[in-house]
XYZ file of C-alpha atoms in Angstrom:
359
model
C 0.000 0.000 0.000
C 1.386 3.405 -0.993
C 1.854 5.873 1.841
C 0.138 9.250 1.765
C 2.281 12.075 0.418
C 2.000 14.901 2.925
C 3.469 18.330 3.563
C 3.337 20.215 6.849
C 1.809 23.680 7.065
C 5.083 25.444 7.939
C 6.855 24.024 4.890
C 3.884 24.863 2.700
C 3.790 28.455 3.913
C 7.527 28.840 3.342
C 7.215 28.087 -0.360
C 6.518 30.873 -2.878
C 3.199 30.665 -4.674
C 3.313 29.944 -8.385
C 1.007 32.067 -10.460
C -1.893 30.249 -12.069
C -1.396 30.263 -15.866
C -4.818 31.720 -16.626
C -6.257 31.233 -20.091
C -8.349 34.370 -19.589
C -7.151 36.508 -16.687
C -9.497 36.321 -13.679
C -12.104 34.317 -15.621
C -10.780 31.009 -16.971
C -7.959 29.007 -15.420
C -6.877 25.470 -16.341
C -9.548 23.001 -15.253
C -13.211 22.254 -15.844
C -15.734 25.090 -16.200
C -19.497 25.007 -16.707
C -21.286 27.708 -18.705
C -25.007 27.360 -18.053
C -27.976 29.290 -19.357
C -31.576 28.935 -20.437
C -32.347 27.736 -23.984
C -31.855 30.436 -26.638
C -30.355 32.882 -24.128
C -27.164 33.234 -26.189
C -24.762 30.733 -24.585
C -23.480 29.458 -27.923
C -22.907 32.983 -29.237
C -20.873 33.769 -26.125
C -18.934 30.502 -26.354
C -18.134 31.085 -30.036
C -16.948 34.623 -29.334
C -14.715 33.368 -26.505
C -13.193 30.852 -28.921
C -12.419 33.502 -31.552
C -10.838 35.836 -28.981
C -8.585 33.163 -27.502
C -7.622 31.726 -30.891
C -6.564 35.211 -32.026
C -5.025 36.221 -28.678
C -7.357 39.184 -28.192
C -8.728 40.274 -24.801
C -12.028 38.911 -23.557
C -13.661 42.205 -22.672
C -11.139 43.801 -20.281
C -9.442 40.490 -19.416
C -6.232 39.501 -21.192
C -6.363 36.158 -23.027
C -3.596 33.700 -23.841
C -3.386 32.977 -27.561
C -3.709 29.236 -28.133
C -5.342 26.494 -30.159
C -9.052 26.019 -29.507
C -11.405 23.107 -30.203
C -15.149 23.808 -30.279
C -17.450 20.777 -30.313
C -20.696 22.231 -31.715
C -22.754 19.106 -31.190
C -26.164 20.764 -31.671
C -25.208 22.558 -34.897
C -24.094 21.830 -38.443
C -21.246 23.371 -40.410
C -23.485 25.758 -42.321
C -24.915 27.255 -39.138
C -21.419 27.587 -37.648
C -20.195 29.263 -40.828
C -23.110 31.726 -40.776
C -22.555 32.607 -37.130
C -18.818 32.987 -37.571
C -19.310 35.243 -40.606
C -21.752 37.479 -38.729
C -19.392 37.731 -35.780
C -15.990 38.347 -37.377
C -17.145 40.400 -40.366
C -15.426 40.838 -43.712
C -11.837 41.088 -42.432
C -11.472 38.399 -39.765
C -8.411 37.856 -37.625
C -6.245 34.807 -38.154
C -8.413 31.978 -36.848
C -6.387 29.090 -38.247
C -5.934 27.740 -34.703
C -9.706 27.478 -34.094
C -11.128 24.028 -34.911
C -14.748 22.843 -35.051
C -16.450 19.474 -34.915
C -20.167 18.727 -35.098
C -19.846 15.075 -34.063
C -18.199 13.383 -31.095
C -18.456 10.148 -29.183
C -19.860 9.981 -25.669
C -18.095 9.755 -22.319
C -17.133 6.339 -21.015
C -15.560 5.358 -17.714
C -12.380 4.402 -19.566
C -9.685 7.045 -19.136
C -8.255 6.975 -22.658
C -9.231 3.740 -24.337
C -12.561 4.616 -25.938
C -15.129 7.317 -26.495
C -14.866 11.084 -26.225
C -11.779 11.131 -24.011
C -9.823 9.118 -26.549
C -10.842 11.576 -29.277
C -9.791 14.535 -27.144
C -6.465 12.945 -26.199
C -5.734 12.328 -29.881
C -6.629 15.901 -30.828
C -4.372 17.389 -28.139
C -1.549 15.055 -29.189
C -1.811 16.466 -32.722
C -2.313 20.056 -31.515
C -0.160 20.360 -28.364
C -0.807 24.111 -28.103
C -4.476 23.445 -27.307
C -5.565 25.349 -24.191
C -9.345 25.464 -24.595
C -11.915 22.802 -25.486
C -15.592 23.774 -25.569
C -18.251 21.062 -25.408
C -21.664 22.296 -26.545
C -23.609 20.702 -24.898
C -23.010 18.402 -21.920
C -26.067 16.267 -22.609
C -24.744 15.380 -26.074
C -21.747 13.511 -24.613
C -23.475 11.716 -21.743
C -24.806 8.156 -21.738
C -26.273 7.782 -18.244
C -30.063 7.681 -18.267
C -30.574 8.221 -14.538
C -30.107 11.560 -12.858
C -28.159 11.185 -9.633
C -25.375 12.996 -7.811
C -23.010 10.079 -8.429
C -23.602 9.976 -12.185
C -23.294 13.746 -12.558
C -20.138 13.881 -10.475
C -18.511 10.892 -12.194
C -19.152 12.205 -15.721
C -17.833 15.662 -14.916
C -14.864 14.206 -13.027
C -13.760 12.434 -16.213
C -13.605 15.764 -18.029
C -11.876 17.443 -15.084
C -9.218 14.716 -14.958
C -8.596 15.202 -18.664
C -8.273 18.979 -18.222
C -5.918 18.591 -15.257
C -3.799 16.010 -17.104
C -3.217 18.322 -20.070
C -3.194 21.603 -18.077
C -5.911 23.107 -20.250
C -9.445 24.466 -19.868
C -12.544 22.444 -20.704
C -15.654 24.641 -20.943
C -18.915 22.661 -20.946
C -22.146 24.311 -22.103
C -25.173 23.252 -20.074
C -28.765 24.266 -19.386
C -30.650 25.822 -16.488
C -33.721 24.343 -14.874
C -36.998 26.248 -15.139
C -37.315 26.590 -11.368
C -36.266 30.017 -10.106
C -33.691 30.375 -7.320
C -31.771 33.273 -5.803
C -28.538 31.249 -6.026
C -27.482 30.896 -9.693
C -25.685 27.598 -8.939
C -28.964 26.047 -7.799
C -30.480 26.799 -11.201
C -28.058 24.535 -13.077
C -29.925 21.545 -14.497
C -29.138 18.258 -12.737
C -27.745 17.655 -9.275
C -25.110 19.589 -7.353
C -22.652 16.954 -8.563
C -22.210 19.025 -11.732
C -21.178 22.255 -10.035
C -19.366 20.283 -7.330
C -17.036 18.566 -9.794
C -16.316 21.747 -11.771
C -13.529 24.188 -10.958
C -15.732 27.112 -11.916
C -19.167 28.041 -13.171
C -20.409 30.806 -15.455
C -24.188 31.184 -15.273
C -25.812 33.417 -17.910
C -29.206 34.753 -16.784
C -31.318 37.069 -18.902
C -31.908 40.468 -17.340
C -35.505 41.409 -16.584
C -34.846 45.006 -17.533
C -33.747 44.431 -21.124
C -34.365 41.719 -23.673
C -30.782 42.154 -24.869
C -29.290 42.260 -21.380
C -28.002 39.444 -19.187
C -25.826 38.876 -16.141
C -22.952 36.401 -16.203
C -22.507 35.057 -12.667
C -18.887 33.854 -12.291
C -17.588 31.794 -9.398
C -14.873 29.191 -8.934
C -11.910 27.859 -7.027
C -9.335 30.072 -8.755
C -11.428 33.081 -9.734
C -13.024 35.887 -7.798
C -16.810 35.792 -7.528
C -18.211 38.505 -9.767
C -21.254 39.468 -11.798
C -20.652 40.760 -15.309
C -23.530 42.763 -16.756
C -23.685 42.094 -20.495
C -25.659 43.397 -23.454
C -26.061 41.561 -26.739
C -25.053 43.645 -29.755
C -27.466 42.520 -32.448
C -25.427 43.936 -35.339
C -22.177 42.143 -34.411
C -23.799 39.218 -32.546
C -21.430 39.806 -29.614
C -22.034 40.068 -25.881
C -20.571 43.396 -24.726
C -19.509 44.164 -21.165
C -21.400 46.939 -19.403
C -20.269 46.560 -15.771
C -18.309 44.343 -13.386
C -19.362 43.882 -9.762
C -15.893 42.818 -8.601
C -13.916 45.408 -6.697
C -10.327 45.695 -7.886
C -7.610 44.745 -5.410
C -6.629 48.018 -3.690
C -2.996 46.888 -3.664
C -1.961 45.460 -7.068
C 0.949 43.023 -6.986
C 2.651 45.048 -9.730
C 2.707 48.117 -7.502
C 4.323 46.189 -4.655
C 6.891 44.738 -7.051
C 7.875 48.153 -8.384
C 8.431 49.658 -4.928
C 10.392 46.603 -3.814
C 12.713 46.773 -6.805
C 13.311 50.513 -6.488
C 14.469 49.969 -2.902
C 16.318 46.680 -3.522
C 18.487 48.223 -6.234
C 20.190 50.135 -3.420
C 19.747 47.796 -0.456
C 20.707 44.604 -2.284
C 19.177 42.234 0.293
C 16.803 42.009 3.221
C 16.034 39.639 6.108
C 13.269 40.396 8.560
C 9.582 40.151 9.335
C 6.796 41.408 7.095
C 6.185 44.261 9.539
C 9.864 45.283 9.383
C 9.807 45.211 5.580
C 6.600 47.248 5.640
C 8.229 49.866 7.885
C 11.304 49.985 5.635
C 9.241 50.537 2.480
C 7.262 53.249 4.216
C 10.447 55.028 5.272
C 12.306 54.667 1.959
C 9.479 54.828 -0.604
C 6.679 56.578 1.264
C 4.185 53.726 0.837
C 2.460 51.712 3.548
C 1.473 48.072 3.067
C 0.099 46.111 6.060
C 2.305 43.146 6.947
C -0.260 40.478 6.050
C -0.986 42.120 2.692
C 2.719 42.440 1.974
C 3.351 38.755 2.757
C 0.591 37.660 0.396
C 1.836 39.928 -2.376
C 5.424 38.775 -1.904
C 4.383 35.172 -2.403
C 2.407 36.017 -5.530
C 5.239 37.971 -7.202
C 8.165 35.728 -6.131
C 8.615 34.403 -9.663
C 8.734 37.913 -11.118
C 11.327 38.958 -8.555
C 13.599 36.217 -9.884
C 13.296 37.692 -13.376
C 14.680 40.949 -12.000
C 17.596 39.274 -10.262
C 16.310 38.573 -6.740
C 15.237 35.436 -4.923
C 12.543 35.538 -2.232
C 12.437 32.991 0.599
C 10.159 32.535 3.596
C 11.658 31.054 6.765
C 10.366 30.349 10.260
C 12.562 30.741 13.374
C 11.536 29.794 16.903
C 9.678 33.084 17.358
C 9.382 34.856 13.968
C 8.405 34.366 10.346
C 11.071 35.874 8.126
C 11.075 37.173 4.567
C 14.512 36.938 2.976
C 15.434 38.776 -0.230
C 18.790 38.148 -1.856
C 20.318 39.433 -5.072
C 21.341 36.653 -7.431
C 22.402 38.894 -10.308
C 24.592 41.933 -10.761
C 23.084 45.354 -11.390
C 24.779 47.739 -13.749
C 24.674 51.511 -14.083
C 21.900 51.182 -16.639
C 19.633 49.495 -14.102
C 19.787 46.102 -15.784
C 20.395 43.002 -13.691
C 22.704 40.360 -15.100
C 20.403 37.481 -15.903
C 17.388 39.658 -15.119
C 15.274 42.378 -16.700
C 15.155 46.165 -16.623
C 12.451 47.287 -14.220
C 12.419 50.858 -15.573
C 11.889 49.638 -19.129
C 9.216 47.203 -18.008
C 7.290 49.836 -16.077
C 7.572 52.301 -18.963
C 6.318 49.713 -21.428
C 3.362 48.820 -19.192
C 2.413 52.480 -18.700
C 2.645 53.072 -22.450
C 0.313 50.150 -23.165
C -2.139 51.363 -20.546
C -2.147 54.868 -22.024
C -2.731 53.626 -25.570
C -5.528 51.321 -24.405
C-alpha cells in the first residue's frame, strides 16, 4: 500500500506561490468550467466569441487572453450554421483563426480514461495540436450516456472531463442548461444535481436580465477566480455580448505596484532579512508607501517568480519566534539598471504604462 504524500503547514507556507497560468485573466484558469444558461439565451454565441478571442489572442472584454489552439465541439449545430454565425461575428476582415477548430460530431463519455469514447478523441486531438488550451463542449447532454439523474452519475461524468483537463493543463468549458425553477442562487439553477457544479472548478451562469431583452448577467464563481457578476448586453449587429459593468472590486494593492516599490528599494539595499512588519516599515520610510504586513506577505508570495526575473530570490523562513522574509540578489546590477540574468524594471514599467495609455 502506498503511503500518503504529505506536507506540513510550515513548509507549505515557506514556499513561494506559483502564479496560475490563466487562459483568460481572472475568468478562466486550467480546469473544468461550466457555462449554463436557459435555452436560446445566447450561450453558444458567447462561447463562439470566446473561442475567436482566444484563438486570435485578443482580450475577452477587459481580461487579457492567452493565444492558443481552440477546439469547439458544436454538437447541436451543423457546419453551415457555424459558418453563418462565424461570418456574422468576425465580419469581412477576420483575424487569423487558423488555430480554431470545429467538430459537429463526437463520441460519448465512457468510464475508460483513454481507451474509448470522447476522451480518446480529445487525447488524440491534443496530441496532434499540443498548443491546445481550450476545449468547448456544446452541450453536456450530447456527450453523456447515463439515463438516470443522480449525484453520483453527474459527479462521475464531470470528473472524467476534469481529470482530462488537469492532465493536459488546459481548460474544458462545458455548455449546459438551467432548470426552469427560479432560485436566488445561480448555482442552484443549473440543471441536474449539485454533482455538476461540485465537480467543476468554476461556473459561469448566464441569466437574462428582466430590464432588457438584450441584457443578461454572467454570474462567475470558482476555485481560482473571484466571484463577480458581469452585466452584459447583446449587440445585435455584431452578434457579440458586450460588457457593461463588473461587480468585482479591484484589489486596492496590485501586486505590480508592490513589485515596483520593492525593486526601487532593492536596487540600493541589495538584500533584506526580517519580518513582514519590518519590511513594511522599511518601504514606508524609503518609498513613502504603507502596506500592512499580512498584505505584503501575500503579495510577496504572488510575485516571487517575477522577482527572480529581475535578479532577486525571495524565501520565507520560520525561526523559533518569527516568520522571516529573505530577499537576496542573485544577479549583478549595472549603471543602466539592468540586472545580469534579469530584466530592466524601468523599461518594463515604462512599457506597461505606455500600453495602458494607448488602451
